Amino acid sequence: MRFLVIVPFLFVCKLVLAQGPGRDFDSQKLQDAKIAFITSRLDLTPDQAEKFWPIFNQFSDQREANLKKMAALNPRRESEKLSESQAQENINQRFALQKKMIQDEEKFVKEISGVITYSQILQLHGLSRDFARMIYQRQRKKD
């Protein structure tokens, strides 16, 4: 079973990394490699993967949207000074977004626990970061 997941994963990684420095990555190939990486690391069965990915993708999209909203609340340059009342409002909005993100994660864990184990859920936490680190390290070795 693992062989069926690992081979496509390695193939997609090779395609993504073969593009060389200075070229844009094919986002679809990168996404495919990430799916293969997480599926392999969690050792998902085909049935689990079929149920897992729609839930995970929805959660990830919500999380990314909230992170972008939070980033937009921070001044980008020194010249974008905020009044004290605006700064306070931005901080309150950040707290509200952080609370929403915790609620979203609690909902995600409750929903995904019907598909994968709690041990797999804990393992999932760092896999996106591990994937990014692996891609970065492989790219550095090529340069």
mmCIF file with all atom_site columns, N, CA and C in Angstrom, residues 27 31 34 55-72 97 100-101 104-105 128:
data_model
loop_
_atom_site.group_PDB
_atom_site.id
_atom_site.type_symbol
_atom_site.label_atom_id
_atom_site.label_alt_id
_atom_site.label_comp_id
_atom_site.label_asym_id
_atom_site.label_entity_id
_atom_site.label_seq_id
_atom_site.pdbx_PDB_ins_code
_atom_site.Cartn_x
_atom_site.Cartn_y
_atom_site.Cartn_z
_atom_site.occupancy
_atom_site.B_iso_or_equiv
_atom_site.pdbx_formal_charge
_atom_site.auth_seq_id
_atom_site.auth_comp_id
_atom_site.auth_asym_id
_atom_site.auth_atom_id
_atom_site.pdbx_PDB_model_num
ATOM 1  N N  . SER A 1 27  ? 2.244   25.225 -9.535 1.00 0.00 ? 27  SER A N  1
ATOM 2  C CA . SER A 1 27  ? 1.512   25.118 -8.270 1.00 0.00 ? 27  SER A CA 1
ATOM 3  C C  . SER A 1 27  ? 0.724   23.820 -8.173 1.00 0.00 ? 27  SER A C  1
ATOM 4  N N  . GLN A 1 31  ? 1.197   21.151 -5.253 1.00 0.00 ? 31  GLN A N  1
ATOM 5  C CA . GLN A 1 31  ? 0.054   20.706 -4.457 1.00 0.00 ? 31  GLN A CA 1
ATOM 6  C C  . GLN A 1 31  ? -0.055  19.175 -4.481 1.00 0.00 ? 31  GLN A C  1
ATOM 7  N N  . LYS A 1 34  ? 2.528   17.746 -2.216 1.00 0.00 ? 34  LYS A N  1
ATOM 8  C CA . LYS A 1 34  ? 2.146   17.924 -0.811 1.00 0.00 ? 34  LYS A CA 1
ATOM 9  C C  . LYS A 1 34  ? 1.101   16.885 -0.407 1.00 0.00 ? 34  LYS A C  1
ATOM 10 N N  . ILE A 1 55  ? -12.095 17.597 3.809  1.00 0.00 ? 55  ILE A N  1
ATOM 11 C CA . ILE A 1 55  ? -12.170 18.238 5.126  1.00 0.00 ? 55  ILE A CA 1
ATOM 12 C C  . ILE A 1 55  ? -10.918 19.067 5.378  1.00 0.00 ? 55  ILE A C  1
ATOM 13 N N  . PHE A 1 56  ? -9.760  18.485 5.110  1.00 0.00 ? 56  PHE A N  1
ATOM 14 C CA . PHE A 1 56  ? -8.491  19.175 5.323  1.00 0.00 ? 56  PHE A CA 1
ATOM 15 C C  . PHE A 1 56  ? -8.372  20.421 4.442  1.00 0.00 ? 56  PHE A C  1
ATOM 16 N N  . ASN A 1 57  ? -8.751  20.300 3.174  1.00 0.00 ? 57  ASN A N  1
ATOM 17 C CA . ASN A 1 57  ? -8.644  21.443 2.258  1.00 0.00 ? 57  ASN A CA 1
ATOM 18 C C  . ASN A 1 57  ? -9.552  22.593 2.680  1.00 0.00 ? 57  ASN A C  1
ATOM 19 N N  . GLN A 1 58  ? -10.756 22.274 3.128  1.00 0.00 ? 58  GLN A N  1
ATOM 20 C CA . GLN A 1 58  ? -11.662 23.332 3.591  1.00 0.00 ? 58  GLN A CA 1
ATOM 21 C C  . GLN A 1 58  ? -11.071 24.037 4.817  1.00 0.00 ? 58  GLN A C  1
ATOM 22 N N  . PHE A 1 59  ? -10.561 23.251 5.761  1.00 0.00 ? 59  PHE A N  1
ATOM 23 C CA . PHE A 1 59  ? -9.942  23.822 6.948  1.00 0.00 ? 59  PHE A CA 1
ATOM 24 C C  . PHE A 1 59  ? -8.731  24.680 6.579  1.00 0.00 ? 59  PHE A C  1
ATOM 25 N N  . SER A 1 60  ? -7.895  24.179 5.699  1.00 0.00 ? 60  SER A N  1
ATOM 26 C CA . SER A 1 60  ? -6.695  24.915 5.281  1.00 0.00 ? 60  SER A CA 1
ATOM 27 C C  . SER A 1 60  ? -7.050  26.222 4.591  1.00 0.00 ? 60  SER A C  1
ATOM 28 N N  . ASP A 1 61  ? -8.066  26.198 3.736  1.00 0.00 ? 61  ASP A N  1
ATOM 29 C CA . ASP A 1 61  ? -8.498  27.423 3.047  1.00 0.00 ? 61  ASP A CA 1
ATOM 30 C C  . ASP A 1 61  ? -8.998  28.464 4.041  1.00 0.00 ? 61  ASP A C  1
ATOM 31 N N  . GLN A 1 62  ? -9.794  28.023 5.029  1.00 0.00 ? 62  GLN A N  1
ATOM 32 C CA . GLN A 1 62  ? -10.290 28.946 6.053  1.00 0.00 ? 62  GLN A CA 1
ATOM 33 C C  . GLN A 1 62  ? -9.135  29.526 6.862  1.00 0.00 ? 62  GLN A C  1
ATOM 34 N N  . ARG A 1 63  ? -8.197  28.667 7.228  1.00 0.00 ? 63  ARG A N  1
ATOM 35 C CA . ARG A 1 63  ? -7.056  29.105 8.034  1.00 0.00 ? 63  ARG A CA 1
ATOM 36 C C  . ARG A 1 63  ? -6.210  30.123 7.262  1.00 0.00 ? 63  ARG A C  1
ATOM 37 N N  . GLU A 1 64  ? -5.966  29.839 5.997  1.00 0.00 ? 64  GLU A N  1
ATOM 38 C CA . GLU A 1 64  ? -5.174  30.756 5.173  1.00 0.00 ? 64  GLU A CA 1
ATOM 39 C C  . GLU A 1 64  ? -5.873  32.107 5.028  1.00 0.00 ? 64  GLU A C  1
ATOM 40 N N  . ALA A 1 65  ? -7.176  32.088 4.832  1.00 0.00 ? 65  ALA A N  1
ATOM 41 C CA . ALA A 1 65  ? -7.930  33.342 4.710  1.00 0.00 ? 65  ALA A CA 1
ATOM 42 C C  . ALA A 1 65  ? -7.843  34.151 6.003  1.00 0.00 ? 65  ALA A C  1
ATOM 43 N N  . ASN A 1 66  ? -7.949  33.492 7.141  1.00 0.00 ? 66  ASN A N  1
ATOM 44 C CA . ASN A 1 66  ? -7.850  34.200 8.420  1.00 0.00 ? 66  ASN A CA 1
ATOM 45 C C  . ASN A 1 66  ? -6.446  34.738 8.660  1.00 0.00 ? 66  ASN A C  1
ATOM 46 N N  . LEU A 1 67  ? -5.426  33.990 8.262  1.00 0.00 ? 67  LEU A N  1
ATOM 47 C CA . LEU A 1 67  ? -4.047  34.482 8.410  1.00 0.00 ? 67  LEU A CA 1
ATOM 48 C C  . LEU A 1 67  ? -3.808  35.718 7.543  1.00 0.00 ? 67  LEU A C  1
ATOM 49 N N  . LYS A 1 68  ? -4.389  35.729 6.351  1.00 0.00 ? 68  LYS A N  1
ATOM 50 C CA . LYS A 1 68  ? -4.260  36.909 5.484  1.00 0.00 ? 68  LYS A CA 1
ATOM 51 C C  . LYS A 1 68  ? -4.956  38.112 6.097  1.00 0.00 ? 68  LYS A C  1
ATOM 52 N N  . LYS A 1 69  ? -6.121  37.885 6.696  1.00 0.00 ? 69  LYS A N  1
ATOM 53 C CA . LYS A 1 69  ? -6.839  38.982 7.370  1.00 0.00 ? 69  LYS A CA 1
ATOM 54 C C  . LYS A 1 69  ? -6.009  39.522 8.530  1.00 0.00 ? 69  LYS A C  1
ATOM 55 N N  . MET A 1 70  ? -5.385  38.612 9.274  1.00 0.00 ? 70  MET A N  1
ATOM 56 C CA . MET A 1 70  ? -4.552  39.055 10.393 1.00 0.00 ? 70  MET A CA 1
ATOM 57 C C  . MET A 1 70  ? -3.354  39.855 9.905  1.00 0.00 ? 70  MET A C  1
ATOM 58 N N  . ALA A 1 71  ? -2.732  39.410 8.847  1.00 0.00 ? 71  ALA A N  1
ATOM 59 C CA . ALA A 1 71  ? -1.569  40.120 8.304  1.00 0.00 ? 71  ALA A CA 1
ATOM 60 C C  . ALA A 1 71  ? -1.960  41.513 7.830  1.00 0.00 ? 71  ALA A C  1
ATOM 61 N N  . ALA A 1 72  ? -3.160  41.641 7.275  1.00 0.00 ? 72  ALA A N  1
ATOM 62 C CA . ALA A 1 72  ? -3.617  42.944 6.776  1.00 0.00 ? 72  ALA A CA 1
ATOM 63 C C  . ALA A 1 72  ? -3.845  43.940 7.911  1.00 0.00 ? 72  ALA A C  1
ATOM 64 N N  . LEU A 1 97  ? -10.072 37.096 15.383 1.00 0.00 ? 97  LEU A N  1
ATOM 65 C CA . LEU A 1 97  ? -9.656  36.132 14.360 1.00 0.00 ? 97  LEU A CA 1
ATOM 66 C C  . LEU A 1 97  ? -8.965  34.919 14.982 1.00 0.00 ? 97  LEU A C  1
ATOM 67 N N  . LYS A 1 100 ? -11.555 32.710 16.408 1.00 0.00 ? 100 LYS A N  1
ATOM 68 C CA . LYS A 1 100 ? -12.241 32.001 15.324 1.00 0.00 ? 100 LYS A CA 1
ATOM 69 C C  . LYS A 1 100 ? -11.374 30.858 14.809 1.00 0.00 ? 100 LYS A C  1
ATOM 70 N N  . MET A 1 101 ? -10.077 31.091 14.704 1.00 0.00 ? 101 MET A N  1
ATOM 71 C CA . MET A 1 101 ? -9.178  30.043 14.222 1.00 0.00 ? 101 MET A CA 1
ATOM 72 C C  . MET A 1 101 ? -9.145  28.856 15.193 1.00 0.00 ? 101 MET A C  1
ATOM 73 N N  . ASP A 1 104 ? -12.384 27.045 14.657 1.00 0.00 ? 104 ASP A N  1
ATOM 74 C CA . ASP A 1 104 ? -12.293 26.298 13.398 1.00 0.00 ? 104 ASP A CA 1
ATOM 75 C C  . ASP A 1 104 ? -11.463 25.035 13.574 1.00 0.00 ? 104 ASP A C  1
ATOM 76 N N  . GLU A 1 105 ? -10.361 25.143 14.312 1.00 0.00 ? 105 GLU A N  1
ATOM 77 C CA . GLU A 1 105 ? -9.504  23.975 14.525 1.00 0.00 ? 105 GLU A CA 1
ATOM 78 C C  . GLU A 1 105 ? -10.205 22.927 15.384 1.00 0.00 ? 105 GLU A C  1
ATOM 79 N N  . SER A 1 128 ? 2.870   20.031 7.067  1.00 0.00 ? 128 SER A N  1
ATOM 80 C CA . SER A 1 128 ? 2.983   21.067 6.030  1.00 0.00 ? 128 SER A CA 1
ATOM 81 C C  . SER A 1 128 ? 4.330   21.773 6.135  1.00 0.00 ? 128 SER A C  1
#
